[in-house]
GROMACS .gro file of N, CA and C in nm:
model
  393
    1MET      N    1  -0.401   1.233   1.653
    1MET     CA    2  -0.356   1.096   1.631
    1MET      C    3  -0.229   1.074   1.711
    2ARG      N    4  -0.226   0.966   1.786
    2ARG     CA    5  -0.110   0.933   1.868
    2ARG      C    6  -0.006   0.860   1.785
    3THR      N    7   0.117   0.904   1.795
    3THR     CA    8   0.229   0.832   1.736
    3THR      C    9   0.343   0.819   1.835
    4ASP      N   10   0.325   0.878   1.957
    4ASP     CA   11   0.434   0.880   2.055
    4ASP      C   12   0.401   0.801   2.181
    5GLY      N   13   0.297   0.718   2.179
    5GLY     CA   14   0.266   0.636   2.294
    5GLY      C   15   0.164   0.699   2.390
    6ARG      N   16   0.113   0.818   2.361
    6ARG     CA   17   0.015   0.884   2.447
    6ARG      C   18  -0.112   0.909   2.369
    7GLY      N   19  -0.225   0.911   2.439
    7GLY     CA   20  -0.352   0.942   2.375
    7GLY      C   21  -0.407   0.824   2.297
    8THR      N   22  -0.494   0.853   2.201
    8THR     CA   23  -0.560   0.750   2.123
    8THR      C   24  -0.510   0.751   1.980
    9PHE      N   25  -0.478   0.634   1.929
    9PHE     CA   26  -0.435   0.621   1.790
    9PHE      C   27  -0.558   0.597   1.704
   10ASP      N   28  -0.571   0.669   1.594
   10ASP     CA   29  -0.682   0.653   1.501
   10ASP      C   30  -0.623   0.605   1.369
   11ALA      N   31  -0.647   0.477   1.336
   11ALA     CA   32  -0.590   0.418   1.215
   11ALA      C   33  -0.634   0.493   1.090
   12GLN      N   34  -0.762   0.533   1.083
   12GLN     CA   35  -0.810   0.602   0.964
   12GLN      C   36  -0.745   0.738   0.949
   13THR      N   37  -0.726   0.809   1.059
   13THR     CA   38  -0.657   0.939   1.053
   13THR      C   39  -0.515   0.919   1.000
   14PHE      N   40  -0.447   0.816   1.047
   14PHE     CA   41  -0.312   0.785   0.999
   14PHE      C   42  -0.315   0.763   0.847
   15LEU      N   43  -0.412   0.685   0.799
   15LEU     CA   44  -0.419   0.652   0.656
   15LEU      C   45  -0.466   0.769   0.570
   16ASP      N   46  -0.527   0.868   0.632
   16ASP     CA   47  -0.575   0.984   0.557
   16ASP      C   48  -0.477   1.102   0.558
   17SER      N   49  -0.362   1.087   0.625
   17SER     CA   50  -0.273   1.201   0.641
   17SER      C   51  -0.129   1.171   0.600
   18ALA      N   52  -0.058   1.276   0.568
   18ALA     CA   53   0.085   1.265   0.536
   18ALA      C   54   0.164   1.286   0.664
   19GLY      N   55   0.292   1.251   0.660
   19GLY     CA   56   0.381   1.269   0.774
   19GLY      C   57   0.525   1.259   0.728
   20LEU      N   58   0.616   1.249   0.823
   20LEU     CA   59   0.758   1.244   0.789
   20LEU      C   60   0.793   1.124   0.700
   21SER      N   61   0.734   1.009   0.729
   21SER     CA   62   0.769   0.887   0.655
   21SER      C   63   0.655   0.835   0.569
   22ARG      N   64   0.562   0.924   0.536
   22ARG     CA   65   0.451   0.886   0.449
   22ARG      C   66   0.403   1.011   0.375
   23LYS      N   67   0.367   0.992   0.249
   23LYS     CA   68   0.322   1.107   0.171
   23LYS      C   69   0.202   1.070   0.087
   24VAL      N   70   0.116   1.169   0.068
   24VAL     CA   71   0.000   1.151  -0.019
   24VAL      C   72   0.046   1.183  -0.161
   25ALA      N   73   0.017   1.091  -0.253
   25ALA     CA   74   0.058   1.109  -0.392
   25ALA      C   75  -0.065   1.100  -0.482
   26GLU      N   76  -0.062   1.178  -0.589
   26GLU     CA   77  -0.170   1.179  -0.688
   26GLU      C   78  -0.118   1.115  -0.816
   27PHE      N   79  -0.198   1.027  -0.876
   27PHE     CA   80  -0.160   0.960  -1.001
   27PHE      C   81  -0.271   0.977  -1.104
   28ARG      N   82  -0.231   1.008  -1.226
   28ARG     CA   83  -0.327   1.020  -1.337
   28ARG      C   84  -0.366   0.881  -1.386
   29ARG      N   85  -0.475   0.873  -1.457
   29ARG     CA   86  -0.517   0.747  -1.520
   29ARG      C   87  -0.403   0.697  -1.608
   30ARG      N   88  -0.371   0.570  -1.596
   30ARG     CA   89  -0.266   0.499  -1.670
   30ARG      C   90  -0.124   0.534  -1.623
   31GLU      N   91  -0.111   0.614  -1.518
   31GLU     CA   92   0.023   0.647  -1.468
   31GLU      C   93   0.079   0.530  -1.387
   32ILE      N   94   0.206   0.501  -1.409
   32ILE     CA   95   0.272   0.393  -1.336
   32ILE      C   96   0.308   0.442  -1.196
   33ILE      N   97   0.269   0.364  -1.097
   33ILE     CA   98   0.298   0.395  -0.957
   33ILE      C   99   0.435   0.337  -0.920
   34TYR      N  100   0.458   0.215  -0.960
   34TYR     CA  101   0.591   0.154  -0.952
   34TYR      C  102   0.600   0.042  -1.054
   35THR      N  103   0.723   0.004  -1.089
   35THR     CA  104   0.744  -0.098  -1.191
   35THR      C  105   0.812  -0.222  -1.135
   36GLN      N  106   0.783  -0.332  -1.201
   36GLN     CA  107   0.841  -0.461  -1.166
   36GLN      C  108   0.994  -0.450  -1.170
   37GLY      N  109   1.060  -0.499  -1.064
   37GLY     CA  110   1.204  -0.500  -1.058
   37GLY      C  111   1.268  -0.382  -0.986
   38GLU      N  112   1.191  -0.274  -0.961
   38GLU     CA  113   1.250  -0.161  -0.890
   38GLU      C  114   1.257  -0.193  -0.740
   39PRO      N  115   1.340  -0.121  -0.664
   39PRO     CA  116   1.351  -0.148  -0.520
   39PRO      C  117   1.216  -0.133  -0.449
   40ALA      N  118   1.188  -0.226  -0.359
   40ALA     CA  119   1.064  -0.225  -0.282
   40ALA      C  120   1.091  -0.158  -0.148
   41LYS      N  121   1.049  -0.032  -0.136
   41LYS     CA  122   1.080   0.047  -0.016
   41LYS      C  123   0.959   0.102   0.055
   42SER      N  124   0.837   0.071   0.006
   42SER     CA  125   0.718   0.130   0.066
   42SER      C  126   0.595   0.042   0.044
   43VAL      N  127   0.494   0.069   0.126
   43VAL     CA  128   0.362   0.009   0.114
   43VAL      C  129   0.270   0.123   0.071
   44VAL      N  130   0.171   0.093  -0.013
   44VAL     CA  131   0.082   0.196  -0.064
   44VAL      C  132  -0.061   0.164  -0.021
   45TYR      N  133  -0.133   0.268   0.022
   45TYR     CA  134  -0.273   0.257   0.062
   45TYR      C  135  -0.355   0.347  -0.031
   46ILE      N  136  -0.456   0.291  -0.095
   46ILE     CA  137  -0.539   0.367  -0.189
   46ILE      C  138  -0.646   0.444  -0.111
   47GLN      N  139  -0.642   0.576  -0.121
   47GLN     CA  140  -0.743   0.661  -0.059
   47GLN      C  141  -0.862   0.681  -0.153
   48GLN      N  142  -0.833   0.706  -0.281
   48GLN     CA  143  -0.936   0.724  -0.385
   48GLN      C  144  -0.882   0.667  -0.514
   49GLY      N  145  -0.971   0.614  -0.598
   49GLY     CA  146  -0.930   0.569  -0.730
   49GLY      C  147  -0.916   0.420  -0.739
   50GLY      N  148  -0.837   0.376  -0.837
   50GLY     CA  149  -0.818   0.233  -0.860
   50GLY      C  150  -0.682   0.204  -0.917
   51VAL      N  151  -0.634   0.083  -0.888
   51VAL     CA  152  -0.500   0.041  -0.929
   51VAL      C  153  -0.505  -0.101  -0.984
   52LYS      N  154  -0.430  -0.122  -1.091
   52LYS     CA  155  -0.414  -0.255  -1.150
   52LYS      C  156  -0.273  -0.303  -1.117
   53LEU      N  157  -0.262  -0.426  -1.064
   53LEU     CA  158  -0.133  -0.488  -1.041
   53LEU      C  159  -0.112  -0.593  -1.149
   54CYS      N  160   0.001  -0.587  -1.218
   54CYS     CA  161   0.029  -0.685  -1.322
   54CYS      C  162   0.175  -0.729  -1.315
   55VAL      N  163   0.200  -0.845  -1.373
   55VAL     CA  164   0.336  -0.899  -1.380
   55VAL      C  165   0.365  -0.935  -1.524
   56VAL      N  166   0.492  -0.929  -1.559
   56VAL     CA  167   0.537  -0.970  -1.692
   56VAL      C  168   0.629  -1.089  -1.673
   57SER      N  169   0.599  -1.198  -1.744
   57SER     CA  170   0.679  -1.320  -1.733
   57SER      C  171   0.811  -1.304  -1.808
   58ALA      N  172   0.899  -1.401  -1.789
   58ALA     CA  173   1.028  -1.399  -1.858
   58ALA      C  174   1.010  -1.403  -2.009
   59THR      N  175   0.898  -1.458  -2.057
   59THR     CA  176   0.871  -1.465  -2.200
   59THR      C  177   0.799  -1.340  -2.253
   60GLY      N  178   0.773  -1.244  -2.163
   60GLY     CA  179   0.713  -1.118  -2.206
   60GLY      C  180   0.562  -1.112  -2.198
   61LYS      N  181   0.498  -1.215  -2.145
   61LYS     CA  182   0.352  -1.213  -2.133
   61LYS      C  183   0.311  -1.139  -2.007
   62GLU      N  184   0.212  -1.049  -2.021
   62GLU     CA  185   0.163  -0.973  -1.907
   62GLU      C  186   0.036  -1.037  -1.852
   63ALA      N  187   0.026  -1.042  -1.720
   63ALA     CA  188  -0.094  -1.094  -1.654
   63ALA      C  189  -0.137  -0.995  -1.546
   64VAL      N  190  -0.266  -0.967  -1.543
   64VAL     CA  191  -0.321  -0.882  -1.437
   64VAL      C  192  -0.347  -0.974  -1.318
   65VAL      N  193  -0.289  -0.940  -1.203
   65VAL     CA  194  -0.304  -1.025  -1.084
   65VAL      C  195  -0.404  -0.968  -0.984
   66ALA      N  196  -0.435  -0.838  -0.993
   66ALA     CA  197  -0.533  -0.780  -0.901
   66ALA      C  198  -0.581  -0.645  -0.952
   67MET      N  199  -0.706  -0.615  -0.920
   67MET     CA  200  -0.765  -0.483  -0.941
   67MET      C  201  -0.804  -0.435  -0.802
   68LEU      N  202  -0.752  -0.320  -0.762
   68LEU     CA  203  -0.769  -0.271  -0.626
   68LEU      C  204  -0.838  -0.136  -0.624
   69GLY      N  205  -0.900  -0.104  -0.511
   69GLY     CA  206  -0.970   0.023  -0.498
   69GLY      C  207  -0.951   0.085  -0.362
   70PRO      N  208  -1.029   0.189  -0.331
   70PRO     CA  209  -1.015   0.259  -0.204
   70PRO      C  210  -1.017   0.164  -0.085
   71GLY      N  211  -0.924   0.187   0.007
   71GLY     CA  212  -0.914   0.103   0.127
   71GLY      C  213  -0.819  -0.014   0.113
   72ASP      N  214  -0.767  -0.035  -0.008
   72ASP     CA  215  -0.674  -0.148  -0.030
   72ASP      C  216  -0.530  -0.103  -0.012
   73PHE      N  217  -0.448  -0.196   0.037
   73PHE     CA  218  -0.303  -0.180   0.045
   73PHE      C  219  -0.240  -0.260  -0.068
   74PHE      N  220  -0.123  -0.218  -0.113
   74PHE     CA  221  -0.044  -0.300  -0.204
   74PHE      C  222   0.103  -0.264  -0.186
   75GLY      N  223   0.191  -0.348  -0.240
   75GLY     CA  224   0.334  -0.327  -0.223
   75GLY      C  225   0.387  -0.381  -0.092
   76GLU      N  226   0.307  -0.460  -0.023
   76GLU     CA  227   0.344  -0.509   0.109
   76GLU      C  228   0.452  -0.616   0.107
   77GLY      N  229   0.493  -0.660  -0.011
   77GLY     CA  230   0.602  -0.759  -0.021
   77GLY      C  231   0.730  -0.711   0.045
   78CYS      N  232   0.751  -0.580   0.049
   78CYS     CA  233   0.871  -0.526   0.113
   78CYS      C  234   0.876  -0.562   0.261
   79LEU      N  235   0.759  -0.580   0.323
   79LEU     CA  236   0.754  -0.616   0.465
   79LEU      C  237   0.798  -0.759   0.488
   80ALA      N  238   0.791  -0.840   0.384
   80ALA     CA  239   0.830  -0.981   0.394
   80ALA      C  240   0.972  -1.004   0.342
   81GLY      N  241   1.045  -0.896   0.321
   81GLY     CA  242   1.185  -0.909   0.279
   81GLY      C  243   1.209  -0.908   0.130
   82GLN      N  244   1.106  -0.883   0.049
   82GLN     CA  245   1.127  -0.876  -0.096
   82GLN      C  246   1.204  -0.747  -0.126
   83PRO      N  247   1.324  -0.758  -0.182
   83PRO     CA  248   1.403  -0.638  -0.209
   83PRO      C  249   1.355  -0.561  -0.333
   84LYS      N  250   1.285  -0.630  -0.424
   84LYS     CA  251   1.239  -0.568  -0.549
   84LYS      C  252   1.091  -0.591  -0.568
   85ARG      N  253   1.028  -0.500  -0.641
   85ARG     CA  254   0.887  -0.513  -0.673
   85ARG      C  255   0.865  -0.635  -0.762
   86MET      N  256   0.766  -0.714  -0.727
   86MET     CA  257   0.736  -0.836  -0.802
   86MET      C  258   0.645  -0.809  -0.921
   87GLY      N  259   0.587  -0.691  -0.928
   87GLY     CA  260   0.498  -0.656  -1.037
   87GLY      C  261   0.496  -0.506  -1.057
   88THR      N  262   0.409  -0.463  -1.147
   88THR     CA  263   0.392  -0.321  -1.178
   88THR      C  264   0.254  -0.278  -1.130
   89ALA      N  265   0.247  -0.158  -1.071
   89ALA     CA  266   0.121  -0.101  -1.026
   89ALA      C  267   0.089   0.019  -1.113
   90ILE      N  268  -0.032   0.020  -1.170
   90ILE     CA  269  -0.074   0.127  -1.262
   90ILE      C  270  -0.210   0.180  -1.218
   91ALA      N  271  -0.223   0.311  -1.211
   91ALA     CA  272  -0.352   0.373  -1.179
   91ALA      C  273  -0.447   0.349  -1.296
   92ILE      N  274  -0.568   0.301  -1.267
   92ILE     CA  275  -0.667   0.277  -1.373
   92ILE      C  276  -0.768   0.391  -1.380
   93THR      N  277  -0.770   0.475  -1.278
   93THR     CA  278  -0.849   0.598  -1.274
   93THR      C  279  -0.762   0.700  -1.202
   94PRO      N  280  -0.797   0.828  -1.203
   94PRO     CA  281  -0.722   0.922  -1.120
   94PRO      C  282  -0.722   0.868  -0.976
   95THR      N  283  -0.605   0.859  -0.916
   95THR     CA  284  -0.589   0.791  -0.788
   95THR      C  285  -0.510   0.876  -0.689
   96THR      N  286  -0.558   0.875  -0.565
   96THR     CA  287  -0.487   0.936  -0.454
   96THR      C  288  -0.446   0.823  -0.361
   97ALA      N  289  -0.317   0.819  -0.326
   97ALA     CA  290  -0.266   0.709  -0.243
   97ALA      C  291  -0.170   0.761  -0.138
   98LEU      N  292  -0.167   0.692  -0.026
   98LEU     CA  293  -0.070   0.721   0.079
   98LEU      C  294   0.046   0.624   0.061
   99VAL      N  295   0.165   0.677   0.038
   99VAL     CA  296   0.286   0.596   0.022
   99VAL      C  297   0.357   0.597   0.157
  100ILE      N  298   0.365   0.479   0.219
  100ILE     CA  299   0.419   0.466   0.354
  100ILE      C  300   0.555   0.398   0.348
  101ASP      N  301   0.658   0.465   0.396
  101ASP     CA  302   0.792   0.410   0.401
  101ASP      C  303   0.790   0.275   0.475
  102LYS      N  304   0.865   0.179   0.427
  102LYS     CA  305   0.869   0.045   0.486
  102LYS      C  306   0.895   0.049   0.636
  103ASN      N  307   0.993   0.125   0.681
  103ASN     CA  308   1.026   0.129   0.824
  103ASN      C  309   0.914   0.191   0.906
  104GLU      N  310   0.846   0.292   0.852
  104GLU     CA  311   0.732   0.352   0.921
  104GLU      C  312   0.618   0.251   0.932
  105MET      N  313   0.594   0.176   0.825
  105MET     CA  314   0.487   0.076   0.826
  105MET      C  315   0.517  -0.030   0.932
  106ILE      N  316   0.640  -0.076   0.938
  106ILE     CA  317   0.678  -0.176   1.038
  106ILE      C  318   0.660  -0.119   1.179
  107ARG      N  319   0.702   0.005   1.198
  107ARG     CA  320   0.690   0.068   1.330
  107ARG      C  321   0.544   0.075   1.374
  108VAL      N  322   0.457   0.121   1.286
  108VAL     CA  323   0.315   0.135   1.321
  108VAL      C  324   0.250  -0.001   1.341
  109LEU      N  325   0.284  -0.099   1.260
  109LEU     CA  326   0.228  -0.234   1.278
  109LEU      C  327   0.265  -0.290   1.415
  110HIS      N  328   0.386  -0.264   1.461
  110HIS     CA  329   0.430  -0.313   1.593
  110HIS      C  330   0.369  -0.232   1.707
  111ALA      N  331   0.351  -0.103   1.688
  111ALA     CA  332   0.310  -0.015   1.798
  111ALA      C  333   0.159   0.000   1.813
  112GLU      N  334   0.084  -0.019   1.705
  112GLU     CA  335  -0.059   0.014   1.707
  112GLU      C  336  -0.146  -0.106   1.671
  113ARG      N  337  -0.207  -0.164   1.772
  113ARG     CA  338  -0.286  -0.285   1.752
  113ARG      C  339  -0.402  -0.264   1.655
  114ALA      N  340  -0.473  -0.150   1.666
  114ALA     CA  341  -0.588  -0.126   1.579
  114ALA      C  342  -0.544  -0.122   1.432
  115PHE      N  343  -0.431  -0.059   1.406
  115PHE     CA  344  -0.380  -0.053   1.269
  115PHE      C  345  -0.335  -0.191   1.223
  116SER      N  346  -0.265  -0.261   1.309
  116SER     CA  347  -0.218  -0.395   1.276
  116SER      C  348  -0.336  -0.488   1.246
  117ASP      N  349  -0.441  -0.481   1.328
  117ASP     CA  350  -0.560  -0.564   1.304
  117ASP      C  351  -0.622  -0.531   1.169
  118ARG      N  352  -0.631  -0.402   1.136
  118ARG     CA  353  -0.689  -0.360   1.008
  118ARG      C  354  -0.606  -0.412   0.891
  119PHE      N  355  -0.474  -0.400   0.901
  119PHE     CA  356  -0.386  -0.445   0.793
  119PHE      C  357  -0.395  -0.597   0.776
  120ILE      N  358  -0.392  -0.671   0.885
  120ILE     CA  359  -0.401  -0.817   0.877
  120ILE      C  360  -0.535  -0.859   0.817
  121SER      N  361  -0.644  -0.793   0.859
  121SER     CA  362  -0.775  -0.823   0.804
  121SER      C  363  -0.776  -0.801   0.653
  122HIS      N  364  -0.716  -0.690   0.609
  122HIS     CA  365  -0.708  -0.662   0.465
  122HIS      C  366  -0.632  -0.772   0.393
  123MET      N  367  -0.517  -0.811   0.447
  123MET     CA  368  -0.433  -0.912   0.381
  123MET      C  369  -0.506  -1.047   0.373
  124VAL      N  370  -0.573  -1.087   0.479
  124VAL     CA  371  -0.646  -1.214   0.479
  124VAL      C  372  -0.760  -1.208   0.378
  125SER      N  373  -0.834  -1.098   0.376
  125SER     CA  374  -0.945  -1.084   0.281
  125SER      C  375  -0.896  -1.090   0.137
  126ARG      N  376  -0.785  -1.023   0.109
  126ARG     CA  377  -0.731  -1.026  -0.027
  126ARG      C  378  -0.681  -1.165  -0.063
  127ASN      N  379  -0.620  -1.233   0.031
  127ASN     CA  380  -0.573  -1.369   0.007
  127ASN      C  381  -0.691  -1.462  -0.026
  128ILE      N  382  -0.802  -1.444   0.043
  128ILE     CA  383  -0.922  -1.525   0.017
  128ILE      C  384  -0.974  -1.496  -0.124
  129ARG      N  385  -0.977  -1.369  -0.166
  129ARG     CA  386  -1.026  -1.332  -0.299
  129ARG      C  387  -0.939  -1.392  -0.410
  130VAL      N  388  -0.807  -1.394  -0.386
  130VAL     CA  389  -0.714  -1.442  -0.488
  130VAL      C  390  -0.710  -1.594  -0.494
  131SER      N  391  -0.734  -1.661  -0.382
  131SER     CA  392  -0.725  -1.807  -0.375
  131SER      C  393  -0.839  -1.876  -0.446
   0.00000   0.00000   0.00000
């Protein structure tokens, strides 16, 4: 996999592997991946399993905003300047995910067209599902 400007970049290989600014993490069923209000410093890609995204209102009511599975990204609000997580992410099944540091995600989106196209396609598809 190319990360230095030479050879061929393989987006799937990138998403399937760990590196200096990305790590593969394992989560048990019902384990919290991140909580609403904590610093937003990474984007997460689901390799296996499932994740529930929910938010809690000021009055304490919880709402599920998305159910995600393999191939989905979440936590991308950090790329748009959100300093804190807008919701909580919880594994709904045993889950394996790639946690990508915000700066690494920005670097790869700028440097690798195939990866950028895949990420944009994912975001547009999810936006259509939610709308």
